[in-house]
Every structure is written in C-alpha cells, then in structure tokens.
PDB file of C-alpha atoms in Angstrom:
ATOM      1  CA  MET A   1       0.000   0.000   0.000  1.00 54.00           C
ATOM      2  CA  LYS A   2       2.822   2.365   0.924  1.00 50.00           C
ATOM      3  CA  TYR A   3       4.559   1.541  -2.377  1.00 52.00           C
ATOM      4  CA  LEU A   4       1.322   2.277  -4.289  1.00 44.00           C
ATOM      5  CA  ILE A   5       0.848   5.652  -2.585  1.00 46.00           C
ATOM      6  CA  THR A   6       4.459   6.605  -3.318  1.00 45.00           C
ATOM      7  CA  THR A   7       4.074   5.601  -6.963  1.00 44.00           C
ATOM      8  CA  LEU A   8       0.877   7.607  -7.346  1.00 42.00           C
ATOM      9  CA  PHE A   9       2.509  10.643  -5.718  1.00 44.00           C
ATOM     10  CA  ILE A  10       5.515  10.483  -8.074  1.00 46.00           C
ATOM     11  CA  THR A  11       3.268  10.010 -11.099  1.00 46.00           C
ATOM     12  CA  SER A  12       1.037  12.952 -10.213  1.00 49.00           C
ATOM     13  CA  THR A  13       4.092  15.124  -9.530  1.00 47.00           C
ATOM     14  CA  LEU A  14       5.631  14.260 -12.899  1.00 46.00           C
ATOM     15  CA  LEU A  15       2.304  14.881 -14.632  1.00 48.00           C
ATOM     16  CA  GLY A  16       1.955  18.282 -13.001  1.00 48.00           C
ATOM     17  CA  LEU A  17       5.561  19.126 -13.873  1.00 45.00           C
ATOM     18  CA  SER A  18       5.073  18.124 -17.504  1.00 44.00           C
ATOM     19  CA  GLN A  19       1.954  20.278 -17.726  1.00 46.00           C
ATOM     20  CA  SER A  20       3.632  23.290 -16.150  1.00 45.00           C
ATOM     21  CA  THR A  21       6.572  23.071 -18.577  1.00 50.00           C
ATOM     22  CA  ASN A  22       4.429  22.283 -21.620  1.00 58.00           C
ATOM     23  CA  THR A  23       4.617  25.142 -24.148  1.00 87.00           C
ATOM     24  CA  LEU A  24       1.217  24.158 -25.548  1.00 94.00           C
ATOM     25  CA  ILE A  25      -1.591  25.518 -23.383  1.00 95.00           C
ATOM     26  CA  VAL A  26      -5.193  26.459 -24.103  1.00 96.00           C
ATOM     27  CA  GLY A  27      -7.343  28.390 -21.626  1.00 96.00           C
ATOM     28  CA  LEU A  28     -11.066  28.170 -22.255  1.00 95.00           C
ATOM     29  CA  ALA A  29     -13.766  30.691 -21.374  1.00 92.00           C
ATOM     30  CA  ASP A  30     -15.267  28.297 -18.806  1.00 93.00           C
ATOM     31  CA  GLY A  31     -12.007  28.216 -16.831  1.00 93.00           C
ATOM     32  CA  THR A  32     -10.741  24.881 -18.170  1.00 94.00           C
ATOM     33  CA  THR A  33      -7.037  24.624 -19.018  1.00 96.00           C
ATOM     34  CA  LEU A  34      -5.920  22.124 -21.655  1.00 95.00           C
ATOM     35  CA  TYR A  35      -2.422  20.788 -22.345  1.00 95.00           C
ATOM     36  CA  PRO A  36      -2.504  19.321 -25.861  1.00 95.00           C
ATOM     37  CA  THR A  37       0.419  17.491 -27.451  1.00 94.00           C
ATOM     38  CA  THR A  38      -0.120  19.359 -30.747  1.00 94.00           C
ATOM     39  CA  LEU A  39      -1.763  22.725 -31.357  1.00 95.00           C
ATOM     40  CA  LYS A  40      -2.482  24.598 -34.580  1.00 94.00           C
ATOM     41  CA  TYR A  41      -4.239  27.906 -35.235  1.00 94.00           C
ATOM     42  CA  LYS A  42      -6.319  27.321 -38.364  1.00 92.00           C
ATOM     43  CA  THR A  43      -7.741  29.985 -40.691  1.00 88.00           C
ATOM     44  CA  PRO A  44      -9.420  28.046 -43.522  1.00 89.00           C
ATOM     45  CA  THR A  45     -10.503  29.785 -46.715  1.00 85.00           C
ATOM     46  CA  PHE A  46     -14.018  28.485 -46.151  1.00 85.00           C
ATOM     47  CA  GLY A  47     -15.292  28.190 -42.610  1.00 85.00           C
ATOM     48  CA  GLU A  48     -14.453  29.827 -39.299  1.00 89.00           C
ATOM     49  CA  SER A  49     -11.008  30.064 -37.755  1.00 90.00           C
ATOM     50  CA  HIS A  50     -10.387  27.629 -34.907  1.00 92.00           C
ATOM     51  CA  LEU A  51      -7.786  25.834 -32.814  1.00 94.00           C
ATOM     52  CA  LEU A  52      -6.958  22.256 -33.725  1.00 95.00           C
ATOM     53  CA  LEU A  53      -5.807  20.187 -30.738  1.00 95.00           C
ATOM     54  CA  ASN A  54      -4.092  16.832 -31.025  1.00 94.00           C
ATOM     55  CA  LYS A  55      -4.723  16.870 -34.810  1.00 91.00           C
ATOM     56  CA  GLU A  56      -8.433  16.137 -34.427  1.00 91.00           C
ATOM     57  CA  ARG A  57     -10.239  18.249 -31.822  1.00 94.00           C
ATOM     58  CA  LYS A  58     -11.572  21.570 -33.103  1.00 94.00           C
ATOM     59  CA  ILE A  59     -12.305  24.414 -30.686  1.00 93.00           C
ATOM     60  CA  SER A  60     -14.045  27.552 -31.943  1.00 92.00           C
ATOM     61  CA  LEU A  61     -12.312  30.785 -31.020  1.00 91.00           C
ATOM     62  CA  ASP A  62     -15.310  32.123 -29.092  1.00 89.00           C
ATOM     63  CA  GLN A  63     -14.585  29.421 -26.492  1.00 92.00           C
ATOM     64  CA  VAL A  64     -10.928  30.425 -26.078  1.00 94.00           C
ATOM     65  CA  ARG A  65      -9.581  33.035 -23.647  1.00 94.00           C
ATOM     66  CA  TYR A  66      -5.904  32.474 -24.404  1.00 95.00           C
ATOM     67  CA  TYR A  67      -3.490  29.929 -25.806  1.00 96.00           C
ATOM     68  CA  GLN A  68       0.246  29.414 -26.084  1.00 95.00           C
ATOM     69  CA  ASP A  69       2.100  27.576 -28.824  1.00 93.00           C
ATOM     70  CA  ASP A  70       5.654  27.541 -30.137  1.00 91.00           C
ATOM     71  CA  SER A  71       5.200  30.971 -31.731  1.00 91.00           C
ATOM     72  CA  GLY A  72       4.094  32.802 -28.590  1.00 93.00           C
ATOM     73  CA  TYR A  73       1.275  33.588 -26.179  1.00 96.00           C
ATOM     74  CA  TYR A  74      -2.063  34.870 -27.538  1.00 96.00           C
ATOM     75  CA  ILE A  75      -5.221  36.267 -25.996  1.00 94.00           C
ATOM     76  CA  PHE A  76      -8.640  37.034 -27.413  1.00 91.00           C
ATOM     77  CA  ASP A  77     -10.103  40.416 -26.524  1.00 89.00           C
ATOM     78  CA  ARG A  78     -12.328  43.140 -27.923  1.00 84.00           C
ATOM     79  CA  VAL A  79     -10.339  45.932 -29.577  1.00 83.00           C
ATOM     80  CA  ASP A  80     -11.340  49.012 -31.580  1.00 72.00           C
ATOM     81  CA  GLY A  81     -15.012  48.151 -31.178  1.00 67.00           C
ATOM     82  CA  TYR A  82     -14.653  44.832 -32.995  1.00 69.00           C
ATOM     83  CA  SER A  83     -15.532  41.352 -31.782  1.00 71.00           C
ATOM     84  CA  GLN A  84     -12.993  39.037 -30.143  1.00 78.00           C
ATOM     85  CA  THR A  85      -9.620  39.570 -31.824  1.00 88.00           C
ATOM     86  CA  ARG A  86      -6.473  37.477 -31.539  1.00 92.00           C
ATOM     87  CA  LEU A  87      -3.587  39.445 -30.013  1.00 95.00           C
ATOM     88  CA  LYS A  88      -0.002  38.320 -29.481  1.00 95.00           C
ATOM     89  CA  ARG A  89       1.564  39.217 -26.143  1.00 95.00           C
ATOM     90  CA  GLU A  90       4.815  41.148 -26.466  1.00 94.00           C
ATOM     91  CA  ILE A  91       5.640  42.404 -22.942  1.00 92.00           C
ATOM     92  CA  VAL A  92       4.493  41.036 -19.569  1.00 93.00           C
ATOM     93  CA  GLY A  93       4.330  43.421 -16.622  1.00 93.00           C
ATOM     94  CA  LYS A  94       2.201  45.930 -14.740  1.00 94.00           C
ATOM     95  CA  VAL A  95       1.467  47.187 -18.225  1.00 95.00           C
ATOM     96  CA  SER A  96       1.456  44.325 -20.741  1.00 95.00           C
ATOM     97  CA  THR A  97       1.598  44.931 -24.468  1.00 95.00           C
ATOM     98  CA  TYR A  98       0.019  43.047 -27.356  1.00 96.00           C
ATOM     99  CA  SER A  99      -0.009  43.290 -31.117  1.00 94.00           C
ATOM    100  CA  ARG A 100      -1.831  42.124 -34.203  1.00 91.00           C
ATOM    101  CA  VAL A 101      -1.060  42.347 -37.904  1.00 87.00           C
ATOM    102  CA  ILE A 102      -3.654  43.849 -40.231  1.00 84.00           C
ATOM    103  CA  SER A 103      -3.331  42.962 -43.918  1.00 80.00           C
ATOM    104  CA  THR A 104      -4.927  45.055 -46.663  1.00 80.00           C
ATOM    105  CA  TYR A 105      -5.126  44.473 -50.391  1.00 78.00           C
ATOM    106  CA  THR A 106      -4.674  47.259 -52.939  1.00 76.00           C
ATOM    107  CA  PRO A 107      -6.098  46.333 -56.367  1.00 75.00           C
ATOM    108  CA  GLY A 108      -3.926  46.773 -59.433  1.00 71.00           C
ATOM    109  CA  MET A 109      -4.657  49.079 -62.342  1.00 73.00           C
ATOM    110  CA  GLY A 110      -6.211  47.858 -65.573  1.00 68.00           C
ATOM    111  CA  MET A 111      -7.386  44.425 -66.649  1.00 66.00           C
ATOM    112  CA  PRO A 112      -4.942  41.551 -65.963  1.00 67.00           C
ATOM    113  CA  GLY A 113      -3.115  40.545 -69.134  1.00 65.00           C
ATOM    114  CA  THR A 114      -3.604  43.874 -70.878  1.00 71.00           C
ATOM    115  CA  PRO A 115      -0.708  46.259 -71.652  1.00 71.00           C
ATOM    116  CA  GLY A 116       0.089  48.559 -68.766  1.00 65.00           C
ATOM    117  CA  ALA A 117      -1.868  46.527 -66.212  1.00 68.00           C
ATOM    118  CA  THR A 118      -0.356  46.248 -62.726  1.00 73.00           C
ATOM    119  CA  MET A 119      -0.705  43.536 -60.106  1.00 73.00           C
ATOM    120  CA  GLY A 120      -2.466  44.138 -56.814  1.00 72.00           C
ATOM    121  CA  THR A 121      -0.385  44.239 -53.661  1.00 79.00           C
ATOM    122  CA  PHE A 122      -0.839  43.092 -50.051  1.00 78.00           C
ATOM    123  CA  ASN A 123       0.329  45.385 -47.261  1.00 82.00           C
ATOM    124  CA  SER A 124       0.727  44.428 -43.602  1.00 84.00           C
ATOM    125  CA  THR A 125       0.560  46.843 -40.690  1.00 86.00           C
ATOM    126  CA  LYS A 126       1.433  45.985 -37.092  1.00 88.00           C
ATOM    127  CA  VAL A 127      -0.941  47.567 -34.560  1.00 90.00           C
ATOM    128  CA  GLU A 128       0.106  47.594 -30.888  1.00 93.00           C
ATOM    129  CA  TYR A 129      -2.047  47.645 -27.751  1.00 95.00           C
ATOM    130  CA  PHE A 130      -1.535  47.726 -23.990  1.00 95.00           C
ATOM    131  CA  LYS A 131      -3.425  46.570 -20.909  1.00 94.00           C
ATOM    132  CA  LYS A 132      -2.849  47.874 -17.396  1.00 93.00           C
ATOM    133  CA  GLY A 133      -3.994  45.489 -14.685  1.00 88.00           C
ATOM    134  CA  THR A 134      -7.664  44.683 -15.134  1.00 87.00           C
ATOM    135  CA  GLU A 135      -8.388  47.740 -17.262  1.00 89.00           C
ATOM    136  CA  SER A 136      -9.653  47.345 -20.809  1.00 88.00           C
ATOM    137  CA  ILE A 137      -7.157  46.891 -23.607  1.00 91.00           C
ATOM    138  CA  ARG A 138      -6.314  50.047 -25.559  1.00 92.00           C
ATOM    139  CA  LYS A 139      -4.200  51.101 -28.509  1.00 93.00           C
ATOM    140  CA  ILE A 140      -0.683  52.324 -27.742  1.00 94.00           C
ATOM    141  CA  ASN A 141      -0.578  56.052 -28.367  1.00 93.00           C
ATOM    142  CA  TYR A 142       0.342  59.214 -26.483  1.00 92.00           C
ATOM    143  CA  GLU A 143      -3.201  60.062 -25.385  1.00 93.00           C
ATOM    144  CA  ASN A 144      -3.953  56.619 -23.909  1.00 94.00           C
ATOM    145  CA  LEU A 145      -0.589  56.167 -22.189  1.00 95.00           C
ATOM    146  CA  ARG A 146      -0.606  59.650 -20.675  1.00 92.00           C
ATOM    147  CA  GLY A 147      -3.408  58.621 -18.319  1.00 92.00           C
ATOM    148  CA  ALA A 148      -2.219  55.055 -17.695  1.00 93.00           C
ATOM    149  CA  LEU A 149       1.370  56.016 -16.761  1.00 95.00           C
ATOM    150  CA  ALA A 150       0.599  59.272 -14.949  1.00 94.00           C
ATOM    151  CA  ASP A 151       1.881  57.950 -11.595  1.00 94.00           C
ATOM    152  CA  ASN A 152       5.447  57.426 -12.895  1.00 94.00           C
ATOM    153  CA  GLN A 153       7.509  60.578 -13.472  1.00 93.00           C
ATOM    154  CA  ASN A 154      10.195  58.858 -15.552  1.00 94.00           C
ATOM    155  CA  SER A 155       7.595  57.382 -17.886  1.00 94.00           C
ATOM    156  CA  MET A 156       5.947  60.778 -18.204  1.00 92.00           C
ATOM    157  CA  ALA A 157       9.319  62.305 -19.112  1.00 92.00           C
ATOM    158  CA  LYS A 158       9.509  59.905 -22.059  1.00 91.00           C
ATOM    159  CA  LEU A 159       5.971  60.822 -23.059  1.00 91.00           C
ATOM    160  CA  ALA A 160       6.952  64.495 -22.944  1.00 90.00           C
ATOM    161  CA  ARG A 161       9.473  63.732 -25.701  1.00 87.00           C
ATOM    162  CA  VAL A 162       6.678  62.082 -27.668  1.00 85.00           C
ATOM    163  CA  LYS A 163       4.564  65.215 -27.258  1.00 80.00           C
ATOM    164  CA  SER A 164       7.439  67.314 -28.635  1.00 77.00           C
ATOM    165  CA  LEU A 165       7.695  65.067 -31.677  1.00 75.00           C
ATOM    166  CA  LYS A 166       3.923  65.272 -32.202  1.00 73.00           C
ATOM    167  CA  ARG A 167       4.147  69.062 -32.075  1.00 74.00           C
ATOM    168  CA  LEU A 168       7.004  68.978 -34.593  1.00 66.00           C
ATOM    169  CA  ASN A 169       4.909  66.830 -36.927  1.00 68.00           C
ATOM    170  CA  THR A 170       2.001  69.271 -36.664  1.00 76.00           C
ATOM    171  CA  PHE A 171       4.263  72.193 -37.536  1.00 64.00           C
ATOM    172  CA  ALA A 172       5.669  70.193 -40.448  1.00 68.00           C
ATOM    173  CA  TYR A 173       2.222  69.496 -41.893  1.00 72.00           C
ATOM    174  CA  VAL A 174       0.905  73.036 -41.370  1.00 75.00           C
ATOM    175  CA  GLY A 175       4.120  74.730 -42.470  1.00 69.00           C
ATOM    176  CA  GLY A 176       4.629  72.363 -45.389  1.00 70.00           C
ATOM    177  CA  GLY A 177       1.087  72.955 -46.620  1.00 79.00           C
ATOM    178  CA  ALA A 178       1.498  76.743 -46.390  1.00 79.00           C
ATOM    179  CA  LEU A 179       4.796  76.600 -48.283  1.00 70.00           C
ATOM    180  CA  LEU A 180       3.279  74.444 -51.032  1.00 75.00           C
ATOM    181  CA  VAL A 181       0.416  76.890 -51.530  1.00 79.00           C
ATOM    182  CA  ALA A 182       2.795  79.844 -51.559  1.00 77.00           C
ATOM    183  CA  GLY A 183       5.068  77.961 -53.945  1.00 71.00           C
ATOM    184  CA  LEU A 184       2.232  77.284 -56.403  1.00 79.00           C
ATOM    185  CA  VAL A 185       1.263  80.954 -56.387  1.00 76.00           C
ATOM    186  CA  HIS A 186       4.896  81.950 -56.895  1.00 72.00           C
ATOM    187  CA  MET A 187       5.283  79.380 -59.668  1.00 74.00           C
ATOM    188  CA  ALA A 188       2.195  80.736 -61.449  1.00 74.00           C
ATOM    189  CA  ASN A 189       3.712  84.216 -61.352  1.00 74.00           C
ATOM    190  CA  LEU A 190       7.067  82.938 -62.620  1.00 70.00           C
ATOM    191  CA  ASN A 191       5.420  81.299 -65.620  1.00 72.00           C
ATOM    192  CA  LYS A 192       2.947  84.072 -66.363  1.00 74.00           C
ATOM    193  CA  THR A 193       2.700  84.802 -70.091  1.00 67.00           C
ATOM    194  CA  GLU A 194       2.521  88.475 -70.954  1.00 65.00           C
ATOM    195  CA  GLY A 195       2.744  90.268 -74.241  1.00 61.00           C
ATOM    196  CA  PRO A 196       2.876  88.676 -77.692  1.00 64.00           C
ATOM    197  CA  PRO A 197       4.507  85.269 -78.319  1.00 64.00           C
ATOM    198  CA  PRO A 198       6.899  83.547 -78.493  1.00 61.00           C
ATOM    199  CA  TYR A 199       6.886  82.684 -74.803  1.00 60.00           C
ATOM    200  CA  ASP A 200       9.596  81.000 -72.760  1.00 61.00           C
ATOM    201  CA  ALA A 201       8.933  77.253 -73.139  1.00 63.00           C
ATOM    202  CA  GLU A 202      10.989  76.337 -70.061  1.00 74.00           C
ATOM    203  CA  MET A 203       8.862  75.701 -66.959  1.00 73.00           C
ATOM    204  CA  LYS A 204      10.065  77.606 -63.903  1.00 74.00           C
ATOM    205  CA  PHE A 205       9.617  76.011 -60.459  1.00 75.00           C
ATOM    206  CA  SER A 206       9.422  77.894 -57.199  1.00 76.00           C
ATOM    207  CA  PRO A 207      11.923  76.748 -54.536  1.00 78.00           C
ATOM    208  CA  LEU A 208       9.101  77.059 -51.994  1.00 76.00           C
ATOM    209  CA  ILE A 209       7.500  73.939 -53.483  1.00 75.00           C
ATOM    210  CA  PHE A 210      10.602  71.864 -52.765  1.00 73.00           C
ATOM    211  CA  VAL A 211      10.904  73.230 -49.228  1.00 73.00           C
ATOM    212  CA  GLY A 212       7.228  72.513 -48.571  1.00 71.00           C
ATOM    213  CA  ALA A 213       7.530  68.960 -49.930  1.00 75.00           C
ATOM    214  CA  ALA A 214      10.601  68.383 -47.742  1.00 74.00           C
ATOM    215  CA  ALA A 215       8.632  69.520 -44.669  1.00 69.00           C
ATOM    216  CA  PHE A 216       6.045  66.801 -45.320  1.00 66.00           C
ATOM    217  CA  THR A 217       8.772  64.120 -45.026  1.00 73.00           C
ATOM    218  CA  ILE A 218       9.651  65.069 -41.425  1.00 72.00           C
ATOM    219  CA  PRO A 219       6.939  62.796 -39.874  1.00 71.00           C
ATOM    220  CA  LEU A 220       8.419  59.869 -41.815  1.00 71.00           C
ATOM    221  CA  PHE A 221      11.673  60.263 -39.871  1.00 69.00           C
ATOM    222  CA  THR A 222      10.133  61.035 -36.473  1.00 69.00           C
ATOM    223  CA  GLY A 223       7.589  58.183 -36.575  1.00 72.00           C
ATOM    224  CA  LYS A 224      10.009  55.469 -35.465  1.00 81.00           C
ATOM    225  CA  ALA A 225      11.498  57.648 -32.710  1.00 83.00           C
ATOM    226  CA  LYS A 226       8.006  58.410 -31.401  1.00 86.00           C
ATOM    227  CA  ASN A 227       7.010  54.729 -31.315  1.00 87.00           C
ATOM    228  CA  ASP A 228      10.290  53.776 -29.623  1.00 88.00           C
ATOM    229  CA  LYS A 229       9.710  56.322 -26.859  1.00 91.00           C
ATOM    230  CA  LEU A 230       6.161  55.064 -26.280  1.00 93.00           C
ATOM    231  CA  ARG A 231       7.531  51.561 -25.718  1.00 92.00           C
ATOM    232  CA  GLU A 232      10.353  52.889 -23.530  1.00 93.00           C
ATOM    233  CA  ALA A 233       7.790  54.666 -21.334  1.00 94.00           C
ATOM    234  CA  ILE A 234       6.038  51.328 -20.772  1.00 95.00           C
ATOM    235  CA  GLU A 235       9.297  49.498 -20.062  1.00 94.00           C
ATOM    236  CA  ILE A 236      10.263  52.126 -17.471  1.00 95.00           C
ATOM    237  CA  TYR A 237       6.869  51.779 -15.799  1.00 95.00           C
ATOM    238  CA  ASN A 238       7.326  48.021 -15.511  1.00 95.00           C
ATOM    239  CA  GLN A 239      10.728  48.263 -13.770  1.00 90.00           C
TER     240      GLN A 239
END
C-alpha cells in the first residue's frame, strides 16, 4: 500500500511538472485549461477560424480566452469596437503589451493581361495595444498612455518627448502645406505669359514647393522615434 501511494505521488508530480513546462496551453472561457500534445491555429478559406488540438479536436475561437504555442502567447479580446480579436503578447508586466497584424489588399490598375496593367499588392501593418492590470485593452498612443502612466515621473518624461515630436509633426504638416500653396502661387507668377509670343517654353519652379515637400517628409523620420519612446515609457513603468 505504501509503495502504491508513493508511486501515485511520483506520477502525479511528474504529470503536473510536464503540464507546467508544456509550451502548448489552451485556456477556455469556462475556466478549463488544456495541455494538448499538438496545437495549430487554423484559418481556412471556407469556414471559421479555430484551434486544432491533437490533430483532431476543433475548438471555436469564441470558447478560447488564451493559448500558447511555439510561436508565442495569444489572448482574445475586444479591440477598436470589434468582436474578439487574436492578439499576441509582447511584454508582460504591470502594463502588458500586445499586437496584431492587419493585412490590406490594394487592387492593381487595368485588366490583368492587358498592356500597362499592374498587379495588386498586399500590405501588412502591425498595430500595438496595452493593458494595465484589469483595465480594458487600448491602442498604444500618447493620449492613452498619458493617463495610464501618470503615476510614474520617468515614464511621463519619455511621453513628454513624444509630445514634442507630435508638435514637430504638426508644424511640419501646417508649415509644409502653407509653403506648397505659396510655392504654387509663386510658380504661377514665374510662368505668367505676358505680351505677344513667343513665350519662354521652359517651366520655372518655385523653390518654396521643394521646401514645402521636404517639410512633409519630417513625420516619416520622427515616426520610429516616437514609437520607440512610447515603448520605452512602458518598459520604465514596468521596472
């Protein structure tokens, strides 16, 4: 009897250890936790997306709260007013971050096979979110983080840099637009035709147009720095 109890204890311990170290985990909405030996996220062309456990058991995504496979840890939550959306966890902490990839298709020009026709293209955009404690999940941006990280001065200092970059972008758009308008007016004056022909056939361009166009490129260079500082503010908060 003593030998049987010892054997059962060792077996249950090893089973619990194998489950705790298993990288394949599925948490269901009813509180059940599953530890499958194989796990695939399926998005068939026809039919609803689902999880496939042990190569045969299908679980609809509306029954899943989270799952973990070899590619990472995922949750299902409502974002941007949409229904349950799959999000990949990026950072774990007091403020955890998540992301999803949105793919869009841009149709080509002309009929396929005809001269001058172009192929359509797929573009992917990574959208990032954060969740503080039990609060609802929100998109990572300056406005949302300003309230969530308000109790950490160092995080707010990083966000102050983001605010400066946002202000710079606003000036770039407003100033660039004003310069383009002024440049077009100047260009029209430079190419004004007066008196009898022949007229100068060479088109004259105002330098204001080039300066205005250059101003519009400033947000392209500050975008990455702004996003980096948003993430740094979160990382500081989690220290």
